[in-house]
Coordinates of C-alpha atoms in Angstrom, one line a residue:
Chain A
M1 CA -39.5 3.9 51.3
R2 CA -36.0 3.6 49.7
I3 CA -34.6 0.1 49.2
T4 CA -30.9 -0.4 48.8
T5 CA -30.0 -4.0 48.2
T6 CA -27.0 -5.7 46.6
V7 CA -28.3 -8.0 43.9
N8 CA -26.0 -10.4 42.0
G9 CA -23.0 -8.4 43.3
T10 CA -24.4 -5.0 42.2
E11 CA -25.9 -2.4 44.5
H12 CA -29.4 -1.5 43.5
E13 CA -31.3 1.5 44.8
V14 CA -35.0 2.1 44.3
D15 CA -37.2 4.8 45.7
D16 CA -40.9 5.1 46.4
V17 CA -41.3 1.4 47.3
W18 CA -44.6 0.7 49.0
A19 CA -44.2 -1.3 52.3
G20 CA -46.6 -3.9 51.0
E21 CA -44.3 -4.9 48.1
S22 CA -42.4 -8.1 48.4
L23 CA -38.8 -8.6 47.6
L24 CA -40.0 -10.6 44.6
Y25 CA -42.0 -7.6 43.3
V26 CA -39.1 -5.3 43.8
L27 CA -36.7 -7.6 41.9
R28 CA -39.1 -8.1 39.0
E29 CA -40.9 -4.8 38.6
R30 CA -38.4 -2.3 39.9
M31 CA -35.0 -3.8 39.3
G32 CA -35.6 -5.4 36.0
L33 CA -34.8 -9.0 37.1
P34 CA -37.8 -11.1 35.9
G35 CA -36.0 -14.4 36.4
S36 CA -37.6 -15.2 39.7
K37 CA -41.1 -16.1 39.0
N38 CA -44.3 -15.0 40.7
A39 CA -46.8 -18.0 41.0
C40 CA -48.5 -18.9 44.3
E41 CA -47.5 -15.7 46.3
Q42 CA -47.8 -17.9 49.4
G43 CA -44.4 -19.5 49.9
E44 CA -45.7 -22.9 48.7
C45 CA -44.5 -23.2 45.2
G46 CA -40.9 -22.0 45.4
S47 CA -40.9 -20.4 42.0
C48 CA -39.6 -17.2 43.5
T49 CA -36.6 -18.8 45.4
V50 CA -33.6 -16.5 45.7
Y51 CA -30.6 -16.4 48.0
L52 CA -31.0 -13.8 50.7
D53 CA -27.8 -13.4 52.6
G54 CA -26.7 -16.7 51.2
E55 CA -29.8 -18.8 52.1
P56 CA -32.6 -19.7 49.8
V57 CA -35.9 -18.1 50.7
C58 CA -39.3 -17.5 49.0
A59 CA -38.9 -13.9 47.9
C60 CA -42.7 -13.5 47.7
L61 CA -42.9 -13.6 51.5
V62 CA -40.0 -11.2 52.2
A63 CA -41.4 -7.8 52.9
A64 CA -39.5 -5.2 50.9
G65 CA -38.2 -3.5 54.0
Q66 CA -36.6 -6.7 55.2
A67 CA -34.4 -6.7 52.1
I68 CA -32.8 -3.3 53.0
G69 CA -29.0 -3.7 53.2
R70 CA -29.1 -7.4 52.4
E71 CA -27.4 -9.4 49.7
V72 CA -29.6 -11.2 47.1
T73 CA -28.6 -13.6 44.4
T74 CA -31.2 -14.5 41.9
V75 CA -31.3 -17.1 39.1
E76 CA -29.8 -14.4 36.9
G77 CA -26.7 -14.5 39.1
L78 CA -25.9 -18.2 38.7
A79 CA -24.3 -17.9 35.3
T80 CA -20.9 -16.2 35.1
E81 CA -19.7 -14.3 32.1
G82 CA -22.3 -15.7 29.9
E83 CA -21.5 -19.3 30.8
L84 CA -24.3 -21.3 32.3
H85 CA -23.7 -22.8 35.7
P86 CA -23.3 -26.6 35.6
V87 CA -26.6 -27.0 37.3
Q88 CA -28.2 -24.9 34.5
E89 CA -26.4 -27.0 31.9
A90 CA -27.7 -30.2 33.5
F91 CA -31.3 -28.9 33.5
V92 CA -30.9 -28.2 29.8
E93 CA -29.3 -31.6 28.9
A94 CA -31.6 -33.6 31.1
G95 CA -34.8 -32.0 29.7
A96 CA -35.7 -30.9 33.2
V97 CA -37.6 -27.9 31.8
Q98 CA -41.1 -28.0 30.2
C99 CA -43.1 -24.8 30.7
G100 CA -40.2 -23.4 32.6
F101 CA -42.1 -21.5 35.3
C102 CA -40.7 -23.4 38.2
T103 CA -37.2 -23.7 36.7
P104 CA -35.6 -20.5 38.2
G105 CA -36.6 -21.5 41.7
L106 CA -35.6 -25.1 41.2
L107 CA -32.2 -24.0 39.9
V108 CA -31.5 -21.9 43.0
A109 CA -32.7 -24.7 45.3
A110 CA -30.6 -27.3 43.4
H111 CA -27.6 -25.0 43.3
D112 CA -27.9 -24.6 47.1
L113 CA -28.2 -28.3 47.7
L114 CA -25.1 -29.1 45.7
E115 CA -23.1 -26.4 47.5
R116 CA -24.0 -28.0 50.9
V117 CA -24.2 -31.7 49.8
P118 CA -22.0 -32.4 46.8
D119 CA -23.1 -36.0 46.4
P120 CA -26.8 -36.1 47.6
S121 CA -28.8 -39.2 47.8
D122 CA -32.2 -39.3 46.0
L123 CA -33.9 -38.8 49.4
E124 CA -31.8 -35.7 50.0
I125 CA -32.6 -34.3 46.5
R126 CA -36.3 -34.9 47.1
E127 CA -36.3 -33.3 50.5
A128 CA -34.2 -30.3 49.3
L129 CA -36.6 -29.7 46.4
A130 CA -39.8 -30.3 48.5
G131 CA -40.5 -26.6 48.5
N132 CA -40.4 -26.3 44.7
L133 CA -43.5 -27.4 42.9
C134 CA -43.5 -28.4 39.2
R135 CA -46.8 -29.1 37.4
C136 CA -45.3 -30.4 34.1
T137 CA -42.4 -32.7 34.5
G138 CA -43.4 -35.2 37.1
Y139 CA -40.0 -34.4 38.7
E140 CA -38.1 -37.4 37.2
K141 CA -36.1 -35.3 34.7
I142 CA -35.4 -32.7 37.4
L143 CA -34.0 -35.5 39.7
D144 CA -31.9 -36.6 36.6
A145 CA -30.6 -33.1 36.2
V146 CA -29.5 -32.8 39.8
R147 CA -27.9 -36.2 39.7
L148 CA -26.1 -35.2 36.5
A149 CA -24.9 -31.9 38.0
A150 CA -23.7 -33.7 41.1
A151 CA -21.8 -36.3 39.1
R152 CA -20.1 -33.7 37.0
Q153 CA -19.2 -31.7 40.1
A154 CA -17.5 -34.8 41.5
R155 CA -15.5 -35.4 38.2
P156 CA -14.8 -32.0 36.7
Chain B
M1 CA -53.6 -5.7 51.1
R2 CA -54.4 -3.0 53.6
E3 CA -52.0 0.0 53.7
F4 CA -49.5 -0.3 56.6
R5 CA -46.4 1.3 57.9
Y6 CA -43.1 -0.6 58.1
E7 CA -41.1 0.2 61.2
R8 CA -37.8 -0.8 62.5
A9 CA -36.8 -0.3 66.2
A10 CA -33.5 0.2 67.8
D11 CA -34.0 -2.6 70.4
P12 CA -36.7 -5.0 71.7
A13 CA -38.0 -2.4 74.2
A14 CA -38.4 0.2 71.5
A15 CA -40.3 -2.3 69.4
V16 CA -42.6 -3.2 72.3
A17 CA -43.2 0.6 72.8
L18 CA -44.0 1.1 69.1
L19 CA -46.5 -1.8 69.1
A20 CA -48.1 -0.7 72.4
A21 CA -49.0 2.5 70.7
A22 CA -50.5 0.7 67.7
P23 CA -53.6 -1.4 68.8
D24 CA -53.9 -2.8 65.2
G25 CA -50.2 -3.3 64.7
A26 CA -48.2 -6.6 64.6
F27 CA -44.6 -7.7 65.0
L28 CA -43.0 -9.0 61.8
G29 CA -40.6 -11.9 62.2
G30 CA -39.8 -14.2 59.3
G31 CA -43.1 -13.2 57.6
T32 CA -43.6 -16.7 56.3
N33 CA -47.1 -16.8 57.9
L34 CA -48.0 -13.1 58.5
V35 CA -47.1 -11.8 55.0
D36 CA -49.2 -14.6 53.5
L37 CA -52.1 -13.8 55.7
M38 CA -51.9 -10.1 54.8
K39 CA -52.0 -10.9 51.1
L40 CA -55.1 -13.0 51.7
G41 CA -56.7 -10.2 53.7
V42 CA -56.9 -12.4 56.8
A43 CA -54.4 -10.2 58.8
T44 CA -54.8 -6.5 58.4
P45 CA -52.3 -4.7 60.6
D46 CA -51.8 -1.0 60.1
V47 CA -48.2 -1.1 61.4
L48 CA -45.6 -3.8 61.1
V49 CA -42.7 -3.6 63.6
D50 CA -39.9 -5.7 62.2
V51 CA -38.2 -7.7 64.9
R52 CA -36.5 -10.4 62.8
E53 CA -33.1 -8.9 63.4
L54 CA -33.9 -7.5 66.8
T55 CA -34.2 -10.5 69.0
S56 CA -31.3 -12.8 69.6
R57 CA -30.1 -15.2 66.9
E58 CA -28.0 -17.0 69.5
V59 CA -28.5 -20.4 71.0
A60 CA -26.9 -20.2 74.5
D61 CA -26.0 -22.8 77.0
L62 CA -27.9 -22.7 80.3
P63 CA -26.1 -23.9 83.5
D64 CA -28.3 -27.1 83.8
G65 CA -27.4 -28.3 80.3
G66 CA -30.5 -26.7 78.8
L67 CA -30.5 -24.1 76.0
R68 CA -31.7 -20.5 75.7
I69 CA -32.9 -20.1 72.1
G70 CA -33.2 -16.5 70.9
A71 CA -36.6 -15.8 69.4
G72 CA -34.8 -14.7 66.2
V73 CA -33.0 -18.0 65.6
P74 CA -34.1 -19.2 62.2
N75 CA -35.8 -22.6 62.2
A76 CA -33.0 -24.0 59.8
D77 CA -30.2 -22.8 62.2
L78 CA -31.9 -24.3 65.2
A79 CA -32.4 -27.7 63.5
A80 CA -28.7 -27.7 62.5
D81 CA -27.4 -26.7 66.0
R82 CA -25.2 -29.6 67.2
R83 CA -26.4 -29.2 70.8
V84 CA -30.0 -29.4 69.7
R85 CA -29.3 -32.5 67.6
E86 CA -27.4 -34.2 70.5
R87 CA -29.5 -33.2 73.5
F88 CA -33.0 -32.6 72.0
P89 CA -33.3 -34.7 68.9
V90 CA -37.1 -34.5 69.2
L91 CA -36.7 -30.7 68.6
A92 CA -34.4 -31.0 65.6
Q93 CA -36.6 -33.7 64.0
A94 CA -39.8 -31.6 64.6
L95 CA -38.2 -28.5 63.0
L96 CA -37.0 -30.5 59.9
A97 CA -40.5 -32.1 59.6
G98 CA -42.0 -28.6 59.1
A99 CA -42.4 -26.5 56.0
S100 CA -39.8 -26.5 53.2
G101 CA -36.1 -25.5 53.3
Q102 CA -36.9 -22.0 52.0
L103 CA -39.4 -21.4 54.7
R104 CA -37.2 -22.8 57.5
N105 CA -34.4 -20.5 56.4
R106 CA -36.7 -17.5 56.9
A107 CA -39.0 -18.5 59.8
T108 CA -38.0 -17.7 63.3
T109 CA -38.3 -19.6 66.5
G110 CA -40.6 -17.1 68.1
G111 CA -42.7 -16.8 65.0
N112 CA -43.0 -20.6 64.7
L113 CA -44.7 -20.7 68.1
L114 CA -47.2 -18.0 67.0
Q115 CA -48.3 -19.4 63.7
R116 CA -52.0 -19.2 62.9
T117 CA -54.1 -22.2 62.0
R118 CA -54.1 -23.3 58.3
C119 CA -57.9 -24.1 58.5
G120 CA -59.2 -23.4 55.0
Y121 CA -62.2 -21.5 56.5
F122 CA -59.8 -19.2 58.5
T123 CA -57.7 -18.3 55.4
D124 CA -60.7 -17.7 53.1
V125 CA -62.3 -14.3 53.9
T126 CA -65.5 -15.3 52.1
K127 CA -66.2 -18.1 54.6
P128 CA -67.5 -18.0 58.2
C129 CA -64.8 -18.4 60.8
N130 CA -65.0 -17.5 64.5
K131 CA -61.3 -17.2 64.7
R132 CA -60.9 -14.7 61.9
S133 CA -64.2 -12.9 62.2
P134 CA -65.6 -13.6 65.7
G135 CA -69.3 -14.4 65.7
S136 CA -69.5 -15.4 62.0
G137 CA -69.7 -19.1 62.8
C138 CA -67.6 -22.1 61.9
G139 CA -67.5 -23.5 58.4
A140 CA -65.4 -26.5 59.3
L141 CA -67.8 -28.1 61.8
E142 CA -70.1 -29.3 59.0
G143 CA -67.7 -28.7 56.1
V144 CA -64.2 -29.9 55.2
H145 CA -62.6 -31.0 58.4
R146 CA -60.6 -34.2 57.6
N147 CA -57.5 -32.6 59.1
H148 CA -59.1 -30.9 62.0
A149 CA -59.0 -31.5 65.8
I150 CA -60.2 -34.6 67.7
L151 CA -59.5 -33.2 71.2
G152 CA -60.5 -30.1 73.0
Q153 CA -62.6 -28.5 70.3
T154 CA -65.6 -26.2 71.1
I155 CA -68.5 -27.9 69.3
A156 CA -71.7 -25.8 69.7
G157 CA -73.2 -25.7 66.3
S158 CA -72.0 -24.1 63.1
D159 CA -73.6 -20.7 63.9
D160 CA -72.4 -20.5 67.5
P161 CA -69.8 -17.9 68.1
A162 CA -67.7 -20.3 70.3
T163 CA -67.4 -23.1 67.8
C164 CA -63.9 -23.9 66.6
V165 CA -62.6 -27.3 65.6
T166 CA -59.2 -26.4 64.1
T167 CA -55.7 -27.4 65.0
H168 CA -52.4 -25.6 65.7
P169 CA -50.1 -26.1 62.8
S170 CA -46.6 -26.0 64.4
D171 CA -44.4 -29.1 64.6
M172 CA -41.7 -27.3 66.6
A173 CA -44.2 -26.2 69.3
V174 CA -45.3 -29.8 69.9
A175 CA -41.6 -30.7 70.7
M176 CA -41.3 -27.6 72.9
V177 CA -44.4 -28.6 74.8
A178 CA -42.9 -32.1 75.4
L179 CA -39.7 -30.4 76.5
D180 CA -41.4 -28.2 79.1
A181 CA -39.9 -25.1 77.4
V182 CA -40.4 -21.7 79.0
V183 CA -41.3 -18.8 76.8
R184 CA -39.6 -15.5 77.7
V185 CA -41.6 -12.4 76.7
L186 CA -41.0 -8.7 76.9
G187 CA -44.2 -6.5 77.2
P188 CA -45.2 -3.0 78.0
D189 CA -45.2 -4.0 81.7
G190 CA -41.8 -5.7 81.6
E191 CA -40.6 -9.2 81.2
R192 CA -42.3 -12.4 82.2
E193 CA -41.9 -16.1 81.7
I194 CA -44.7 -18.4 80.4
P195 CA -44.5 -22.1 80.7
I196 CA -45.2 -23.2 77.2
A197 CA -48.1 -25.3 78.3
E198 CA -49.8 -22.1 79.3
L199 CA -48.9 -20.2 76.0
H200 CA -51.3 -21.8 73.6
R201 CA -55.0 -22.2 74.6
L202 CA -58.0 -24.2 73.6
P203 CA -60.7 -22.3 71.8
G204 CA -63.0 -22.2 74.8
S205 CA -65.6 -19.5 74.3
D206 CA -63.2 -17.3 72.4
P207 CA -61.6 -19.0 69.3
S208 CA -60.1 -15.7 68.1
R209 CA -57.3 -16.0 70.6
D210 CA -54.6 -18.6 69.9
T211 CA -52.4 -17.8 72.9
T212 CA -52.3 -16.1 76.3
L213 CA -50.0 -13.3 75.0
R214 CA -51.2 -9.8 75.5
H215 CA -51.0 -7.2 72.7
G216 CA -47.5 -5.8 72.5
E217 CA -45.8 -8.7 74.2
L218 CA -42.8 -9.9 72.2
V219 CA -41.3 -13.3 72.5
T220 CA -37.6 -12.8 73.1
A221 CA -36.3 -16.3 73.9
I222 CA -37.3 -19.8 74.6
D223 CA -35.6 -21.8 77.4
V224 CA -35.4 -25.5 77.0
P225 CA -34.4 -27.3 80.2
A226 CA -32.1 -30.3 80.2
L227 CA -33.9 -33.5 79.3
G228 CA -31.7 -36.4 80.3
M229 CA -33.6 -39.1 78.2
P230 CA -33.8 -40.2 74.6
S231 CA -36.4 -38.4 72.5
R232 CA -37.8 -38.3 69.0
Y233 CA -40.5 -36.8 66.8
R234 CA -42.7 -38.7 64.5
K235 CA -45.1 -37.1 62.0
V236 CA -47.7 -38.7 59.7
R237 CA -48.9 -36.6 56.8
D238 CA -50.5 -37.0 53.4
R239 CA -47.1 -36.8 51.5
A240 CA -43.6 -37.4 52.5
S241 CA -42.6 -33.8 52.9
F242 CA -43.9 -30.2 53.1
A243 CA -47.4 -31.0 54.5
F244 CA -49.0 -30.3 57.8
A245 CA -49.4 -33.2 60.3
L246 CA -52.4 -35.4 60.3
V247 CA -51.0 -36.6 63.6
S248 CA -47.6 -36.1 65.1
V249 CA -46.0 -37.1 68.4
A250 CA -43.1 -35.7 70.4
A251 CA -41.9 -38.3 72.9
A252 CA -39.1 -38.8 75.4
L253 CA -38.8 -41.9 77.4
D254 CA -36.6 -43.0 80.3
V255 CA -36.6 -46.8 80.8
R256 CA -34.4 -48.4 83.5
D257 CA -34.5 -52.1 84.1
G258 CA -37.6 -52.5 81.9
V259 CA -39.6 -49.9 83.8
V260 CA -40.8 -46.5 82.7
R261 CA -39.1 -44.0 85.0
D262 CA -40.2 -40.9 83.2
V263 CA -42.0 -40.1 80.0
R264 CA -42.9 -36.9 78.0
L265 CA -45.6 -37.1 75.4
A266 CA -47.2 -34.4 73.2
L267 CA -49.4 -34.7 70.2
G268 CA -49.7 -32.4 67.2
G269 CA -52.4 -32.2 64.5
V270 CA -55.1 -33.2 67.1
A271 CA -56.1 -30.0 68.9
H272 CA -56.2 -26.1 68.9
K273 CA -52.9 -26.3 70.8
P274 CA -50.1 -28.7 71.0
W275 CA -51.6 -31.5 73.2
R276 CA -49.6 -32.5 76.2
A277 CA -50.8 -36.1 76.9
S278 CA -50.6 -35.8 80.7
A279 CA -53.1 -38.6 81.3
A280 CA -51.0 -41.0 79.3
E281 CA -47.8 -39.9 81.0
Y282 CA -49.4 -40.4 84.4
V283 CA -50.6 -44.0 83.5
L284 CA -47.1 -44.9 82.1
R285 CA -44.8 -43.9 85.0
G286 CA -43.8 -47.0 86.9
M287 CA -45.2 -49.4 84.3
P288 CA -43.3 -52.0 82.4
A289 CA -42.0 -50.6 79.1
T290 CA -44.1 -52.9 76.9
E291 CA -46.4 -52.4 73.9
A292 CA -49.4 -53.3 76.2
S293 CA -48.5 -50.5 78.6
F294 CA -48.0 -48.0 75.8
A295 CA -51.3 -48.8 74.2
A296 CA -53.2 -48.6 77.5
A297 CA -51.6 -45.2 78.3
V298 CA -52.4 -43.6 75.0
E299 CA -55.9 -45.1 75.0
S300 CA -56.6 -43.5 78.3
E301 CA -55.6 -40.2 76.8
L302 CA -57.7 -40.7 73.7
E303 CA -60.8 -41.6 75.7
A304 CA -61.6 -37.9 75.7
A305 CA -61.5 -37.7 71.9
T306 CA -64.5 -36.2 70.1
P307 CA -63.7 -36.8 66.4
L308 CA -65.7 -35.1 63.8
R309 CA -67.7 -36.6 60.9
D310 CA -64.6 -37.1 58.7
N311 CA -61.6 -37.3 61.0
A312 CA -62.3 -40.3 63.2
F313 CA -59.3 -42.0 61.6
K314 CA -57.0 -39.7 63.6
V315 CA -57.9 -41.6 66.8
P316 CA -56.4 -45.0 65.9
M317 CA -53.7 -43.1 64.0
A318 CA -52.7 -41.2 67.1
R319 CA -52.8 -44.4 69.1
N320 CA -50.6 -46.3 66.7
V321 CA -48.1 -43.5 66.2
V322 CA -47.6 -43.0 69.9
V323 CA -47.2 -46.8 70.5
R324 CA -44.7 -47.1 67.7
T325 CA -42.7 -44.1 68.8
L326 CA -42.5 -45.3 72.4
L327 CA -41.5 -48.8 71.3
D328 CA -38.7 -47.2 69.3
L329 CA -37.5 -45.2 72.3
A330 CA -37.9 -48.3 74.6
G331 CA -35.6 -50.2 72.4
R332 CA -32.8 -47.9 73.4
D333 CA -30.8 -47.9 76.6
T334 CA -31.0 -44.5 78.4
E335 CA -27.8 -45.1 80.5
R336 CA -25.8 -45.9 77.4
E337 CA -27.1 -43.0 75.3
L338 CA -26.4 -40.5 78.0
A339 CA -22.9 -41.9 78.8

């Protein structure tokens, strides 16, 4: 199967994709974009969160064929021209990263939250990140990072 | 994962024809449940017919004030629909109580109805499970079953091919049952409508079947008739978000002059299907809208409960959640809310 998908603004075309491959596998192993992480493979941990046609989804549960003709944005697409996105800056500054495995998914989820809700309450942050599991940080620094990014967004 | 073919069809009728010719095939909607089960080896279709973009993604108004929800409407979109939030808050709340944002973006209305159980014995191919592997027995009856059913199970011994004690996982379906939704399906023999109470089934003597759908039948839309009373969904789970229900309730209540004129009540997390609490509804109509009435009604429903070794806590939990939810609804004035 041939998969043609626009990823981070660039059209990618890959051949000989097996129907059983996920969008996540195609991104990582065939398109050279290893930012999205492969952890639970069950849609539970959120490490593979990417935008599919503008909405965050778990790429591990998207069958390759369902990505044909779609637009995908991965964590690699958040930064522009070498400049980290403010959400990424905030994660670095707040120390919201330990082992880093959950970070790409959390960045996409937090990025989406702040696009929709510029000044989220703690409850809104918690609910928006409910689908992203972190085994290291205990989440406090991640909440700090999202609050920081939101505050900076309000006062640029 | 078993080898399979991925097919797209031109329209719903073509998709139905494709699947009719593939006895081991399956429709693919959002994939949030099916793709997972394929990775686990629980589902082994040889053909996937992708219908996610094939059925309607529209929520359309029906003449009576109800809504026709296309089977392809993502859960997130349905929960955000202004008409759903205003007319059927129980449905919006149930949708938002399910899964995570990522999954709600991907999952479809039709697929949500057809989720398989999350019983750990069903999803582990090394364990006995009459639903996954008919005749292999039921690991949950004597095993880990804290979050299993308290109503309508088939309990006939761990080795009996009929035994099944699991629950239906959907929140949305519980609200749809309370709302008397009608499921529209297209099959090899044409279209038919299924009242949602007749879609999901109890395990009976064949736990392998979750629903009354026939092979090749595609859910195309769900009609939700006008409600005309306040409603809400309440869910109790082990953590605040992204967990399946221990117990949930979808309720609607019409109180005039302190008397219950009408009530809808459905329970989640308690049975193999969303459990319409018809006995409680019957008891409540015409009764004063008081805590005592609500308690008596739900207790009459739960008289039939047959809890397992480790889930008897669900009986008082269901009672309390129903009473609390009905009290919340009774504190609101139907006439004013609908004005």
